[in-house]
Short mmCIF file of C-alpha atoms in Angstrom, two decimals:
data_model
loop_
_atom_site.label_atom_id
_atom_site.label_comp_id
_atom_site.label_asym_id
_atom_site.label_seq_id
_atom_site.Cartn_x
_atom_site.Cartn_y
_atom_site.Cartn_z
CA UNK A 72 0.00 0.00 0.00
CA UNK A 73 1.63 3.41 -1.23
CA UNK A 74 0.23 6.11 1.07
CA UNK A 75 1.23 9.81 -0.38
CA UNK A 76 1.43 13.20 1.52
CA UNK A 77 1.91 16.24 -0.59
CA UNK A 78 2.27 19.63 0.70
CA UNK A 79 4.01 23.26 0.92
CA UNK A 80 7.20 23.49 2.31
CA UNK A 81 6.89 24.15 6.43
CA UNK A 82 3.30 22.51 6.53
CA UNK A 83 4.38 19.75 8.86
CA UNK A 84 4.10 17.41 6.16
CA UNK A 85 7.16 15.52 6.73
CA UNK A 86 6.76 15.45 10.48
CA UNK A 87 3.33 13.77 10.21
CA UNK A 88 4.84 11.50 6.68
CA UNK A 89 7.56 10.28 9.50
CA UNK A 90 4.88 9.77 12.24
CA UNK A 91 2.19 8.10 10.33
CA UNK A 92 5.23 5.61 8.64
CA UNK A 93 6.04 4.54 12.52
CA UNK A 94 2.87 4.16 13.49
CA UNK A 95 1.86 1.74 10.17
CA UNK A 96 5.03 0.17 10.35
CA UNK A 97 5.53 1.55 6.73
CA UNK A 98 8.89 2.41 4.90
CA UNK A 99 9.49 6.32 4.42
CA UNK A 100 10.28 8.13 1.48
CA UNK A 101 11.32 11.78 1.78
CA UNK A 102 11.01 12.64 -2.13
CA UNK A 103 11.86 16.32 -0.97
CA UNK A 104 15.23 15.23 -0.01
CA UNK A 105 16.14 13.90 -3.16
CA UNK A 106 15.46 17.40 -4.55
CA UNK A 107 17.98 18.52 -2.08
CA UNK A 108 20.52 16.39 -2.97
CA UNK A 109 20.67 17.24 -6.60
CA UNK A 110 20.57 21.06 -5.91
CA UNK A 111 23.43 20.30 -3.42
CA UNK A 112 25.69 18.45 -6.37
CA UNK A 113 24.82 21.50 -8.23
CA UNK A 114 26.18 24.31 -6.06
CA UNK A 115 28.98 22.18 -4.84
CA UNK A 116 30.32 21.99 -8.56
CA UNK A 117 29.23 25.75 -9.11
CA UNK A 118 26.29 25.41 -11.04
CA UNK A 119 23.41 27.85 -10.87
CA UNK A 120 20.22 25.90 -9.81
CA UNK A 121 18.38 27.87 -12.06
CA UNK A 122 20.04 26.97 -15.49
CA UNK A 123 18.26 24.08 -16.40
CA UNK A 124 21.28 23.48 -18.91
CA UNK A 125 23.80 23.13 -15.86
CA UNK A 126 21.92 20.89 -13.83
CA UNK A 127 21.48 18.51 -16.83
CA UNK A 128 25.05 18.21 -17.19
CA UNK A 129 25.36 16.89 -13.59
CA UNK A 130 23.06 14.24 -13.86
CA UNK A 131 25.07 11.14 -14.97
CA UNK A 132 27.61 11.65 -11.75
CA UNK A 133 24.94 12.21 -9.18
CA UNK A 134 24.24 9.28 -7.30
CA UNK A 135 21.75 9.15 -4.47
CA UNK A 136 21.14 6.48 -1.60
CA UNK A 137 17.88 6.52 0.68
CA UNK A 138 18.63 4.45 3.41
CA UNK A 139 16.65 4.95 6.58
CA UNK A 140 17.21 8.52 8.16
CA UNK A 141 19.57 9.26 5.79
CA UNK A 142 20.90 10.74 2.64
CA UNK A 143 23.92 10.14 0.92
CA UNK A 144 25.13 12.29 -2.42
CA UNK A 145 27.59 10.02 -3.99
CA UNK A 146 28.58 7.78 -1.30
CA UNK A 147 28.91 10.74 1.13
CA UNK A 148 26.51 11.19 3.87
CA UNK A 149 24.68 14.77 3.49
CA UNK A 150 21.61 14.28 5.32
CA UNK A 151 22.41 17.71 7.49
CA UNK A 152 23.79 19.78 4.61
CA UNK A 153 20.89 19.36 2.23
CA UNK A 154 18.62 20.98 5.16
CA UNK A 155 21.21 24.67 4.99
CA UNK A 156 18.29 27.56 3.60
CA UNK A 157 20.32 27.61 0.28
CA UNK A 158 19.60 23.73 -0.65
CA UNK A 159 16.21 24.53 0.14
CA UNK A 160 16.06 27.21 -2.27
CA UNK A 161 17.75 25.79 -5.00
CA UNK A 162 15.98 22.32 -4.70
CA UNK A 163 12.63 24.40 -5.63
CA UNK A 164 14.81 25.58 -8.27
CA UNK A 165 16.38 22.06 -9.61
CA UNK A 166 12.77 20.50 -9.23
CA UNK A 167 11.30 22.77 -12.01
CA UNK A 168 13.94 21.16 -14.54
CA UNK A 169 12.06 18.59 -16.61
CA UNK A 170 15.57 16.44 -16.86
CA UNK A 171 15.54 16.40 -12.61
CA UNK A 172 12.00 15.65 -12.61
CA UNK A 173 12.81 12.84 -15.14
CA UNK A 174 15.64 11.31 -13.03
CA UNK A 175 14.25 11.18 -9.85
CA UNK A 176 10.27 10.33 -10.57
CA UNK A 177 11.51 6.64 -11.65
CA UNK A 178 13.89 6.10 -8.77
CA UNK A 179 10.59 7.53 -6.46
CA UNK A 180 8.56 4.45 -8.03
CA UNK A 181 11.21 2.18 -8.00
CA UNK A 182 12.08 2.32 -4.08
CA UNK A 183 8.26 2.35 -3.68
CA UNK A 184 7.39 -0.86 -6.18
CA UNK A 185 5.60 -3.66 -3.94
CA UNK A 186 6.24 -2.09 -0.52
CA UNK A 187 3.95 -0.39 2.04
CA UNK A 188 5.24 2.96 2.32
CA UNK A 189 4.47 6.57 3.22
CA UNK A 190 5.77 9.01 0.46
CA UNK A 191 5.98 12.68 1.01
CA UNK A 192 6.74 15.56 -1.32
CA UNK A 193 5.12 17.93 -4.11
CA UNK A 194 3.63 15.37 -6.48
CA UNK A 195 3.20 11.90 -5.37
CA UNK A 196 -0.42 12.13 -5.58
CA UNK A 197 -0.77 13.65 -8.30
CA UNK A 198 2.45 12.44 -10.45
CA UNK A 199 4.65 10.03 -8.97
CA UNK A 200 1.66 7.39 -7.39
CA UNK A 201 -1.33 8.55 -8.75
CA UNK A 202 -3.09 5.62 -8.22
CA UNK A 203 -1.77 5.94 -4.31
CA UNK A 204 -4.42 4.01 -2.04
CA UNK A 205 -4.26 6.87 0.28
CA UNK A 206 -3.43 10.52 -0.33
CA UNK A 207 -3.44 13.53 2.20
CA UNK A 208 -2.68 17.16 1.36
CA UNK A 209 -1.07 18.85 4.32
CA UNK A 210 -1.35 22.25 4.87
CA UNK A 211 -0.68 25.07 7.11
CA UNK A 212 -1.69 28.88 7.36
CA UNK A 213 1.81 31.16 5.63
CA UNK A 214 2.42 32.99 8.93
CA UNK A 215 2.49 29.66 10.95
CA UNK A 216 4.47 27.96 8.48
CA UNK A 217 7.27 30.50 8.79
CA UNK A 218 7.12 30.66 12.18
CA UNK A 219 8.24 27.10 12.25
CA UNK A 220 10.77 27.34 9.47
CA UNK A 221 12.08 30.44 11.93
CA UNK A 222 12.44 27.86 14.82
CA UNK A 223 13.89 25.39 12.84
CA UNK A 224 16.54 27.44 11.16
CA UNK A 225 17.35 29.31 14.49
CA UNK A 226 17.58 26.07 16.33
CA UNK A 227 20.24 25.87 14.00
CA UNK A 228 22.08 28.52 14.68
CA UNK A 229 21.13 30.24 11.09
CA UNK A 230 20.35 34.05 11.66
CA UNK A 231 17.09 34.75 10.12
CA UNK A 232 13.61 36.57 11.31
CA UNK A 233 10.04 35.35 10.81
CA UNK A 234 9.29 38.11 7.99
CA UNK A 235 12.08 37.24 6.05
CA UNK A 236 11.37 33.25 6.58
CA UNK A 237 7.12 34.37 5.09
CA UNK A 238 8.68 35.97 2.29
CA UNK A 239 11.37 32.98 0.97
CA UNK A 240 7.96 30.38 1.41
CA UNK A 241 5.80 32.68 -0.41
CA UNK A 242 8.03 32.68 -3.40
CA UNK A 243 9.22 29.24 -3.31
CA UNK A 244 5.20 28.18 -3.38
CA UNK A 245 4.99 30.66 -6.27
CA UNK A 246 7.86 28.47 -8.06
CA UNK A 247 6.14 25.14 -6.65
CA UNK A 248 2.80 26.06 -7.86
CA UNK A 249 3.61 27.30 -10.91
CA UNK A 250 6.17 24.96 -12.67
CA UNK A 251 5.12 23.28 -15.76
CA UNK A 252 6.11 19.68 -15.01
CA UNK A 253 5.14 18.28 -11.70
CA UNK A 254 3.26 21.60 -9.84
CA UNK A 255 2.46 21.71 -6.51
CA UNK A 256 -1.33 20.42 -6.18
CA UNK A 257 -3.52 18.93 -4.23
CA UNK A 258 -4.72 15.41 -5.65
CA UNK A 259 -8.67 15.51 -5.82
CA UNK A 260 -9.00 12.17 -4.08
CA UNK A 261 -6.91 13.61 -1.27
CA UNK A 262 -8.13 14.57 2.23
CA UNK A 263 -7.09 17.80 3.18
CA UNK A 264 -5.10 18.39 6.66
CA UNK A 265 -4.40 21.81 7.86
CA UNK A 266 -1.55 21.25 10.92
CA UNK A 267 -1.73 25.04 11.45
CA UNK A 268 -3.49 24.87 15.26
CA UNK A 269 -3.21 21.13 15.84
CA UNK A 270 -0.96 19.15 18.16
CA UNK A 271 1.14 16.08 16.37
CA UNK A 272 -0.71 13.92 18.24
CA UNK A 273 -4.04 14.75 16.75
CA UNK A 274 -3.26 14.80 13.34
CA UNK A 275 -1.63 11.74 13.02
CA UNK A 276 -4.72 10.34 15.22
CA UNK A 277 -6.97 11.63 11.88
CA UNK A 278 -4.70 10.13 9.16
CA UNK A 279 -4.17 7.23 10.63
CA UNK A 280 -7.99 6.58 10.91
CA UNK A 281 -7.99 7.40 7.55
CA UNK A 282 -5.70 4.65 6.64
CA UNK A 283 -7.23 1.77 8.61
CA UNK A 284 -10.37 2.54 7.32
CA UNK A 285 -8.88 1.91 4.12
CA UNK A 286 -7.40 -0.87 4.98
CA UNK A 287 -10.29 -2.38 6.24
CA UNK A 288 -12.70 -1.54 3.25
CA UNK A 289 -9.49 -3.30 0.61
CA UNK A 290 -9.74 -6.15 2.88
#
């Protein structure tokens, strides 16, 4: 069973994606970080994430690994440096590059092929595993959304503020939403979860319902 969450960036999504996989017993797929990666090979070797040209030319020497809780670029464990604010930016960037999109989509259905797992990102309802048995579109309200991403990052000892945080999500949704291959979207079949006033707890309490309801009515 393929469950998919797909979602803006800050929305909780991949909190929930990790906490409804443990609870299911499911495998995990972080599609986002997979983005990362790729816009990390490109600004280690120079390249402007941008140039869709650039990128391309990286392809055939970047090599990525999922195993659990991790990321590795090319042997090379980067699960940390793929979360720094400018591999977040640039992997909006890399994933609007139809040649990205047309590496990593197959690897995304190959790790998933005969497994249960949860799979989060921008388009695995709608692109990757369309015909997903489960799909939830997680949301949050802008303000909130930064407000976390300003936690985050500070917890990190990046300097940012909360208005500068709104701004960079605002933009990379406008990117997200408005890329011609793979958009942001919310899957019509999906149920809609907005995490912006909700404990952890509660949410995963819904989607899990969700899921062993449909689990029960495939048995």
């Amino acid at each position: 069973m393929i469950v998919t969450i797909d979602g803006p960036a800050a929305s909780g999504k991949g909190t929930v994606a990790r906490g409804i996989a443990d609870r299911l017993g499911f495998a995990y797929l972080d599609t986002g970080a997979m983005y990362r990666a790729v816009a990390l090979a490109a600004l280690r070797a120079g390249a402007d994430c941008s140039d869709a040209a650039a990128v391309e030319r990286l392809l055939p020497d970047v090599h990525i690994e999922m195993p659990p809780d991790r990321v590795l670029l090319n042997g090379g464990d980067v699960t940390e440096a793929i979360r720094a604010p400018e591999v977040s930016q640039g992997a909006s960037r890399v994933a609007a590059v139809p040649s990205v999109r047309a590496f990593l989509v197959p690897q995304q259905r190959r790790i998933g092929a005969g497994r249960d797992m949860v799979s989060e990102g921008r388009d695995q309802g709608t692109v990757v595993f369309p015909d997903a048995a489960v799909k939830f579109y997680v949301t949050a309200d802008p303000r909130v959304r930064a407000e976390r991403r300003h936690l985050e990052l500070v917890r990190r000892g990046v300097a940012t503020t909360v208005e500068r945080e709104l701004a960079e999500l605002l933009e990379r949704d406008r990117r997200d939403s408005d890329r011609a291959d793979g958009p942001l979207r919310r899957p019509p079949d999906a149920h809609l979860i907005d995490t912006s006033h909700r404990t952890v707890e509660a949410v995963l309490d819904e989607m899990e319902g969700v899921v062993r309801r449909c689990t029960t009515d495939r048995a």
